[in-house]
PDB file of C-alpha atoms and ligand atoms in Angstrom:
ATOM      1  CA  MET A 135      67.536  68.883  70.748  1.00 90.00           C
ATOM      2  CA  LYS A 136      69.055  69.835  74.092  1.00 94.00           C
ATOM      3  CA  LYS A 137      72.754  70.617  74.070  1.00 96.00           C
ATOM      4  CA  ILE A 138      75.130  69.392  76.720  1.00 97.00           C
ATOM      5  CA  LEU A 139      78.732  70.400  77.252  1.00 98.00           C
ATOM      6  CA  ILE A 140      80.995  67.850  78.911  1.00 98.00           C
ATOM      7  CA  ILE A 141      84.272  69.116  80.352  1.00 98.00           C
ATOM      8  CA  GLU A 142      86.213  66.037  81.304  1.00 97.00           C
ATOM      9  CA  ASP A 143      89.863  65.123  80.802  1.00 96.00           C
ATOM     10  CA  GLU A 144      89.678  61.410  81.225  1.00 95.00           C
ATOM     11  CA  THR A 145      88.880  60.178  77.751  1.00 96.00           C
ATOM     12  CA  SER A 146      87.221  56.910  78.716  1.00 94.00           C
ATOM     13  CA  ILE A 147      84.843  58.650  81.143  1.00 93.00           C
ATOM     14  CA  ALA A 148      84.194  61.522  78.732  1.00 95.00           C
ATOM     15  CA  GLU A 149      83.291  59.158  75.958  1.00 95.00           C
ATOM     16  CA  LEU A 150      81.081  57.050  78.126  1.00 94.00           C
ATOM     17  CA  GLU A 151      79.174  60.137  79.294  1.00 95.00           C
ATOM     18  CA  ARG A 152      78.886  61.391  75.755  1.00 96.00           C
ATOM     19  CA  ASP A 153      77.621  58.063  74.361  1.00 96.00           C
ATOM     20  CA  TYR A 154      75.027  57.663  77.016  1.00 95.00           C
ATOM     21  CA  LEU A 155      73.732  61.192  76.647  1.00 96.00           C
ATOM     22  CA  GLU A 156      73.626  60.827  72.874  1.00 96.00           C
ATOM     23  CA  ILE A 157      71.698  57.589  73.069  1.00 95.00           C
ATOM     24  CA  ASN A 158      69.211  59.467  75.256  1.00 94.00           C
ATOM     25  CA  GLY A 159      68.679  62.077  72.585  1.00 94.00           C
ATOM     26  CA  PHE A 160      71.068  64.845  73.667  1.00 96.00           C
ATOM     27  CA  SER A 161      73.466  66.689  71.437  1.00 96.00           C
ATOM     28  CA  VAL A 162      76.859  66.626  73.117  1.00 97.00           C
ATOM     29  CA  ALA A 163      80.006  68.768  72.895  1.00 97.00           C
ATOM     30  CA  LEU A 164      83.136  67.605  74.578  1.00 97.00           C
ATOM     31  CA  GLU A 165      86.184  69.498  75.836  1.00 97.00           C
ATOM     32  CA  GLN A 166      89.121  67.872  77.602  1.00 96.00           C
ATOM     33  CA  THR A 167      90.981  70.797  79.128  1.00 96.00           C
ATOM     34  CA  GLY A 168      89.758  73.411  81.576  1.00 96.00           C
ATOM     35  CA  ASP A 169      90.617  76.421  79.413  1.00 95.00           C
ATOM     36  CA  ALA A 170      88.998  75.000  76.224  1.00 96.00           C
ATOM     37  CA  GLY A 171      85.921  74.004  78.228  1.00 96.00           C
ATOM     38  CA  LEU A 172      85.573  77.415  79.867  1.00 95.00           C
ATOM     39  CA  LYS A 173      85.917  79.189  76.498  1.00 94.00           C
ATOM     40  CA  ARG A 174      83.234  76.980  74.976  1.00 95.00           C
ATOM     41  CA  ALA A 175      80.920  77.388  77.907  1.00 95.00           C
ATOM     42  CA  LYS A 176      81.189  81.185  77.623  1.00 91.00           C
ATOM     43  CA  THR A 177      80.826  81.490  73.862  1.00 90.00           C
ATOM     44  CA  GLU A 178      78.126  78.916  73.125  1.00 92.00           C
ATOM     45  CA  GLU A 179      74.697  78.275  74.524  1.00 92.00           C
ATOM     46  CA  PHE A 180      74.179  74.955  76.315  1.00 95.00           C
ATOM     47  CA  ASP A 181      71.238  73.482  78.235  1.00 94.00           C
ATOM     48  CA  LEU A 182      73.458  71.883  80.864  1.00 97.00           C
ATOM     49  CA  ILE A 183      77.188  71.508  81.634  1.00 97.00           C
ATOM     50  CA  VAL A 184      78.760  68.369  83.062  1.00 97.00           C
ATOM     51  CA  LEU A 185      81.870  69.620  84.743  1.00 96.00           C
ATOM     52  CA  ASP A 186      84.725  67.490  86.089  1.00 95.00           C
ATOM     53  CA  LEU A 187      86.501  68.993  89.034  1.00 93.00           C
ATOM     54  CA  MET A 188      90.122  68.083  88.410  1.00 92.00           C
ATOM     55  CA  LEU A 189      91.116  69.383  85.023  1.00 93.00           C
ATOM     56  CA  PRO A 190      94.306  70.490  83.340  1.00 90.00           C
ATOM     57  CA  LYS A 191      94.912  74.295  83.066  1.00 89.00           C
ATOM     58  CA  VAL A 192      91.769  75.647  84.778  1.00 91.00           C
ATOM     59  CA  ASP A 193      90.062  73.513  87.375  1.00 91.00           C
ATOM     60  CA  GLY A 194      86.312  72.901  87.827  1.00 93.00           C
ATOM     61  CA  PHE A 195      85.972  75.293  90.758  1.00 90.00           C
ATOM     62  CA  GLU A 196      87.258  78.189  88.714  1.00 91.00           C
ATOM     63  CA  ILE A 197      85.200  77.211  85.632  1.00 94.00           C
ATOM     64  CA  CYS A 198      82.003  77.004  87.694  1.00 92.00           C
ATOM     65  CA  ARG A 199      82.672  80.365  89.311  1.00 89.00           C
ATOM     66  CA  GLN A 200      83.279  82.023  85.918  1.00 91.00           C
ATOM     67  CA  ILE A 201      80.300  80.503  84.174  1.00 91.00           C
ATOM     68  CA  ARG A 202      78.051  81.544  87.052  1.00 85.00           C
ATOM     69  CA  ASN A 203      79.218  85.174  86.607  1.00 80.00           C
ATOM     70  CA  ASP A 204      77.338  85.494  83.406  1.00 76.00           C
ATOM     71  CA  LYS A 205      75.270  82.428  82.595  1.00 84.00           C
ATOM     72  CA  ASP A 206      72.185  80.821  83.939  1.00 83.00           C
ATOM     73  CA  VAL A 207      72.784  77.226  82.970  1.00 90.00           C
ATOM     74  CA  PRO A 208      72.548  74.086  85.082  1.00 92.00           C
ATOM     75  CA  ILE A 209      75.983  72.812  86.144  1.00 94.00           C
ATOM     76  CA  LEU A 210      76.471  69.223  87.241  1.00 94.00           C
ATOM     77  CA  MET A 211      79.860  68.799  88.958  1.00 92.00           C
ATOM     78  CA  VAL A 212      81.678  65.495  88.822  1.00 92.00           C
ATOM     79  CA  SER A 213      84.348  64.521  91.309  1.00 89.00           C
ATOM     80  CA  ALA A 214      86.404  61.505  92.169  1.00 83.00           C
ATOM     81  CA  LYS A 215      86.472  62.390  95.841  1.00 81.00           C
ATOM     82  CA  ARG A 216      83.591  62.694  98.221  1.00 77.00           C
ATOM     83  CA  GLU A 217      85.469  65.367 100.229  1.00 78.00           C
ATOM     84  CA  ASP A 218      85.374  67.621  97.142  1.00 80.00           C
ATOM     85  CA  ILE A 219      81.592  67.687  97.308  1.00 74.00           C
ATOM     86  CA  ASP A 220      81.778  69.399 100.736  1.00 74.00           C
ATOM     87  CA  LYS A 221      84.258  71.852  99.365  1.00 75.00           C
ATOM     88  CA  ILE A 222      82.007  72.684  96.449  1.00 73.00           C
ATOM     89  CA  ARG A 223      79.062  73.218  98.800  1.00 71.00           C
ATOM     90  CA  GLY A 224      81.175  75.236 101.137  1.00 66.00           C
ATOM     91  CA  LEU A 225      82.467  77.585  98.417  1.00 71.00           C
ATOM     92  CA  GLY A 226      78.934  78.331  97.295  1.00 72.00           C
ATOM     93  CA  LEU A 227      79.923  78.292  93.654  1.00 75.00           C
ATOM     94  CA  GLY A 228      76.401  77.767  92.439  1.00 76.00           C
ATOM     95  CA  ALA A 229      76.766  74.269  91.052  1.00 83.00           C
ATOM     96  CA  ASP A 230      73.291  72.678  90.770  1.00 83.00           C
ATOM     97  CA  ASP A 231      74.299  69.183  91.637  1.00 85.00           C
ATOM     98  CA  TYR A 232      77.236  66.898  92.387  1.00 86.00           C
ATOM     99  CA  ILE A 233      77.946  63.397  91.396  1.00 89.00           C
ATOM    100  CA  THR A 234      80.923  61.264  92.539  1.00 88.00           C
ATOM    101  CA  LYS A 235      82.873  58.854  90.456  1.00 87.00           C
ATOM    102  CA  PRO A 236      82.272  56.071  89.828  1.00 86.00           C
ATOM    103  CA  PHE A 237      78.661  56.609  88.887  1.00 87.00           C
ATOM    104  CA  SER A 238      76.420  54.701  86.601  1.00 89.00           C
ATOM    105  CA  PRO A 239      75.654  56.302  83.232  1.00 89.00           C
ATOM    106  CA  GLY A 240      71.973  55.809  83.963  1.00 91.00           C
ATOM    107  CA  GLU A 241      72.322  57.950  87.044  1.00 91.00           C
ATOM    108  CA  LEU A 242      74.046  60.710  85.076  1.00 94.00           C
ATOM    109  CA  VAL A 243      71.347  60.702  82.385  1.00 94.00           C
ATOM    110  CA  ALA A 244      68.620  60.829  85.052  1.00 93.00           C
ATOM    111  CA  ARG A 245      70.199  63.778  86.784  1.00 93.00           C
ATOM    112  CA  VAL A 246      70.808  65.653  83.509  1.00 95.00           C
ATOM    113  CA  LYS A 247      67.153  65.269  82.534  1.00 94.00           C
ATOM    114  CA  ALA A 248      65.911  66.294  85.983  1.00 91.00           C
ATOM    115  CA  HIS A 249      67.982  69.515  86.005  1.00 91.00           C
ATOM    116  CA  ILE A 250      67.048  70.525  82.466  1.00 92.00           C
ATOM    117  CA  ALA A 251      63.405  69.978  83.350  1.00 89.00           C
ATOM    118  CA  ARG A 252      63.793  72.045  86.539  1.00 86.00           C
ATOM    119  CA  TYR A 253      65.377  74.961  84.735  1.00 86.00           C
ATOM    120  CA  GLU A 254      62.641  74.963  82.143  1.00 83.00           C
ATOM    121  CA  ARG A 255      60.064  75.159  84.911  1.00 78.00           C
ATOM    122  CA  LEU A 256      61.952  78.032  86.558  1.00 76.00           C
ATOM    123  CA  ARG A 257      62.073  79.921  83.318  1.00 72.00           C
ATOM    124  CA  GLY A 258      58.359  79.321  82.945  1.00 67.00           C
ATOM    125  CA  GLY A 259      58.672  78.442  79.295  1.00 55.00           C
ATOM    126  CA  ARG A 260      60.477  81.708  78.581  1.00 55.00           C
ATOM    127  CA  GLU A 261      63.405  81.352  76.254  1.00 52.00           C
ATOM    128  CA  PRO A 262      65.788  84.128  77.327  1.00 55.00           C
ATOM    129  CA  LYS A 263      68.512  82.856  75.024  1.00 54.00           C
ATOM    130  CA  ASN A 264      66.444  84.027  72.099  1.00 67.00           C
ATOM    131  CA  ASP A 265      67.966  87.373  72.873  1.00 84.00           C
ATOM    132  CA  ILE A 266      71.489  86.030  72.556  1.00 88.00           C
ATOM    133  CA  ILE A 267      72.948  84.934  69.203  1.00 89.00           C
ATOM    134  CA  SER A 268      76.104  82.917  69.726  1.00 90.00           C
ATOM    135  CA  ILE A 269      78.147  81.755  66.791  1.00 89.00           C
ATOM    136  CA  ARG A 270      81.681  80.540  67.359  1.00 88.00           C
ATOM    137  CA  GLY A 271      83.532  83.410  69.039  1.00 89.00           C
ATOM    138  CA  LEU A 272      80.811  85.955  68.290  1.00 94.00           C
ATOM    139  CA  ARG A 273      78.075  86.776  70.826  1.00 93.00           C
ATOM    140  CA  ILE A 274      75.348  89.267  70.130  1.00 94.00           C
ATOM    141  CA  ASP A 275      73.092  90.327  72.948  1.00 92.00           C
ATOM    142  CA  LYS A 276      70.076  91.737  71.170  1.00 89.00           C
ATOM    143  CA  SER A 277      68.213  93.178  74.124  1.00 85.00           C
ATOM    144  CA  ALA A 278      71.303  94.932  75.508  1.00 87.00           C
ATOM    145  CA  ARG A 279      72.486  95.810  71.990  1.00 90.00           C
ATOM    146  CA  ARG A 280      75.977  94.626  72.749  1.00 93.00           C
ATOM    147  CA  VAL A 281      78.500  92.595  70.740  1.00 95.00           C
ATOM    148  CA  TYR A 282      81.310  90.466  72.043  1.00 94.00           C
ATOM    149  CA  VAL A 283      84.159  88.980  70.039  1.00 94.00           C
ATOM    150  CA  ASN A 284      85.952  86.290  71.977  1.00 90.00           C
ATOM    151  CA  GLU A 285      84.363  87.713  75.134  1.00 87.00           C
ATOM    152  CA  ALA A 286      85.717  91.211  74.497  1.00 92.00           C
ATOM    153  CA  GLU A 287      83.050  93.800  73.966  1.00 93.00           C
ATOM    154  CA  VAL A 288      83.213  95.698  70.615  1.00 95.00           C
ATOM    155  CA  VAL A 289      81.337  98.912  70.154  1.00 94.00           C
ATOM    156  CA  PHE A 290      78.876  99.125  67.259  1.00 94.00           C
ATOM    157  CA  THR A 291      76.962 102.030  65.825  1.00 93.00           C
ATOM    158  CA  THR A 292      73.177 101.623  65.590  1.00 89.00           C
ATOM    159  CA  LYS A 293      73.145 100.767  61.930  1.00 91.00           C
ATOM    160  CA  GLU A 294      76.177  98.463  62.154  1.00 95.00           C
ATOM    161  CA  PHE A 295      74.452  96.646  64.938  1.00 95.00           C
ATOM    162  CA  ASP A 296      71.111  96.412  63.063  1.00 93.00           C
ATOM    163  CA  LEU A 297      72.913  95.108  59.949  1.00 95.00           C
ATOM    164  CA  LEU A 298      74.814  92.508  61.886  1.00 96.00           C
ATOM    165  CA  VAL A 299      71.713  91.287  63.738  1.00 95.00           C
ATOM    166  CA  PHE A 300      69.669  91.130  60.600  1.00 94.00           C
ATOM    167  CA  LEU A 301      72.266  89.008  58.791  1.00 96.00           C
ATOM    168  CA  ALA A 302      72.901  86.792  61.867  1.00 94.00           C
ATOM    169  CA  MET A 303      69.194  86.162  62.310  1.00 91.00           C
ATOM    170  CA  ASN A 304      68.873  85.115  58.664  1.00 91.00           C
ATOM    171  CA  PRO A 305      71.915  82.864  58.269  1.00 90.00           C
ATOM    172  CA  ASN A 306      72.880  81.185  55.035  1.00 90.00           C
ATOM    173  CA  ARG A 307      70.661  83.450  52.950  1.00 92.00           C
ATOM    174  CA  VAL A 308      72.052  85.844  50.378  1.00 95.00           C
ATOM    175  CA  PHE A 309      70.833  89.422  50.530  1.00 95.00           C
ATOM    176  CA  SER A 310      71.561  91.972  47.837  1.00 95.00           C
ATOM    177  CA  LYS A 311      72.788  95.392  48.801  1.00 93.00           C
ATOM    178  CA  GLU A 312      69.415  96.798  47.763  1.00 91.00           C
ATOM    179  CA  GLU A 313      67.539  94.437  50.073  1.00 91.00           C
ATOM    180  CA  LEU A 314      69.867  95.228  52.946  1.00 93.00           C
ATOM    181  CA  PHE A 315      69.527  98.940  52.382  1.00 90.00           C
ATOM    182  CA  ASP A 316      65.763  98.507  52.327  1.00 87.00           C
ATOM    183  CA  LYS A 317      65.732  96.453  55.534  1.00 87.00           C
ATOM    184  CA  ILE A 318      68.132  98.370  57.605  1.00 88.00           C
ATOM    185  CA  TRP A 319      67.859 101.998  56.418  1.00 85.00           C
ATOM    186  CA  GLY A 320      64.324 101.734  55.148  1.00 77.00           C
ATOM    187  CA  MET A 321      62.708 105.126  55.229  1.00 67.00           C
ATOM    188  CA  ASP A 322      65.872 106.928  56.332  1.00 61.00           C
ATOM    189  CA  SER A 323      66.754 108.982  53.325  1.00 60.00           C
ATOM    190  CA  PHE A 324      70.416 109.192  54.308  1.00 65.00           C
ATOM    191  CA  GLY A 325      72.855 107.398  52.036  1.00 69.00           C
ATOM    192  CA  ASP A 326      72.361 104.942  49.237  1.00 79.00           C
ATOM    193  CA  ILE A 327      73.366 101.373  48.591  1.00 84.00           C
ATOM    194  CA  ALA A 328      77.038 102.342  48.770  1.00 89.00           C
ATOM    195  CA  THR A 329      76.305 102.841  52.522  1.00 91.00           C
ATOM    196  CA  VAL A 330      75.701  99.087  52.769  1.00 94.00           C
ATOM    197  CA  THR A 331      79.204  98.354  51.418  1.00 95.00           C
ATOM    198  CA  VAL A 332      80.730 100.806  53.847  1.00 95.00           C
ATOM    199  CA  HIS A 333      78.855  99.270  56.813  1.00 96.00           C
ATOM    200  CA  ILE A 334      79.645  95.729  55.854  1.00 97.00           C
ATOM    201  CA  LYS A 335      83.348  96.675  55.750  1.00 96.00           C
ATOM    202  CA  LYS A 336      83.101  98.276  59.213  1.00 97.00           C
ATOM    203  CA  VAL A 337      81.250  95.287  60.700  1.00 97.00           C
ATOM    204  CA  ARG A 338      83.852  92.938  59.249  1.00 97.00           C
ATOM    205  CA  GLU A 339      86.671  95.002  60.734  1.00 96.00           C
ATOM    206  CA  LYS A 340      85.031  94.534  64.128  1.00 96.00           C
ATOM    207  CA  ILE A 341      84.176  90.853  64.074  1.00 96.00           C
ATOM    208  CA  GLU A 342      86.523  89.185  61.624  1.00 95.00           C
ATOM    209  CA  MET A 343      90.024  87.968  62.450  1.00 91.00           C
ATOM    210  CA  ASP A 344      91.000  88.388  58.827  1.00 92.00           C
ATOM    211  CA  THR A 345      88.802  90.688  56.795  1.00 91.00           C
ATOM    212  CA  SER A 346      90.247  89.351  53.499  1.00 91.00           C
ATOM    213  CA  ASN A 347      89.000  85.872  54.445  1.00 93.00           C
ATOM    214  CA  PRO A 348      85.735  86.485  56.338  1.00 94.00           C
ATOM    215  CA  GLN A 349      84.379  83.762  58.566  1.00 94.00           C
ATOM    216  CA  TYR A 350      81.003  85.370  59.247  1.00 96.00           C
ATOM    217  CA  ILE A 351      79.883  87.655  56.468  1.00 96.00           C
ATOM    218  CA  GLU A 352      80.694  86.276  53.037  1.00 95.00           C
ATOM    219  CA  THR A 353      80.596  88.271  49.808  1.00 95.00           C
ATOM    220  CA  ILE A 354      78.721  86.403  47.132  1.00 94.00           C
ATOM    221  CA  TRP A 355      79.948  88.067  43.942  1.00 92.00           C
ATOM    222  CA  GLY A 356      77.220  89.617  41.883  1.00 91.00           C
ATOM    223  CA  ALA A 357      74.552  88.659  44.431  1.00 94.00           C
ATOM    224  CA  GLY A 358      75.256  90.216  47.811  1.00 95.00           C
ATOM    225  CA  TYR A 359      76.193  89.019  51.276  1.00 96.00           C
ATOM    226  CA  ARG A 360      75.533  85.896  53.313  1.00 96.00           C
ATOM    227  CA  PHE A 361      76.007  85.295  57.036  1.00 95.00           C
ATOM    228  CA  LYS A 362      77.745  81.923  57.346  1.00 92.00           C
ATOM    229  CA  VAL A 363      76.903  79.666  60.316  1.00 85.00           C
TER     230      VAL A 363
HETATM  231 CA1   CA B 128      89.722  64.893  85.886  1.00 77.79          CA
END
């Protein structure tokens, strides 16, 4: 199911957009302030973003600019004023399309579908986001071997990174220390299963807000560890 993020502060418009997109088979996330929308856009993967221009806290121009800095996702800008459209074009912010209020929900859905299809053609069926694991505030870039917690990069050792990626790619499954040792350290003769405990602790210190109440890597007593999604 394709995921759409709507950033729109007017509740009636936001809900109308969401309802029509959902009826048309999209999964929709909704944020009603600029800062919350920007955070969501940066930390989660979406197939398209419907972005209102006038928003509290951070406006649509700034959001578009920031998303474009690090993401390749179609952005459909929504504005109440036709003059804004010229401004968006003039600024060269990289928005893919513009739509002025009032618009018909059918028009919105048609544009959303067209842009998602166009991006898929451009990617040529490649799925670059397979290299990115994004869960709440945690983002793991597998090909670059980098980890970001709430957009701040955190440095991982090789084994810490391998352990985190392995767990994150097999969510909701419990792995014993022996299994993890086997998977991550394999033939390396260094260490023993106590190494797993030490590495889990280090990974938690890097990704968890509160290591005594972990939100990502849970301890299942007597069984092992489980990555929670
Ligand atoms: Ca608005």
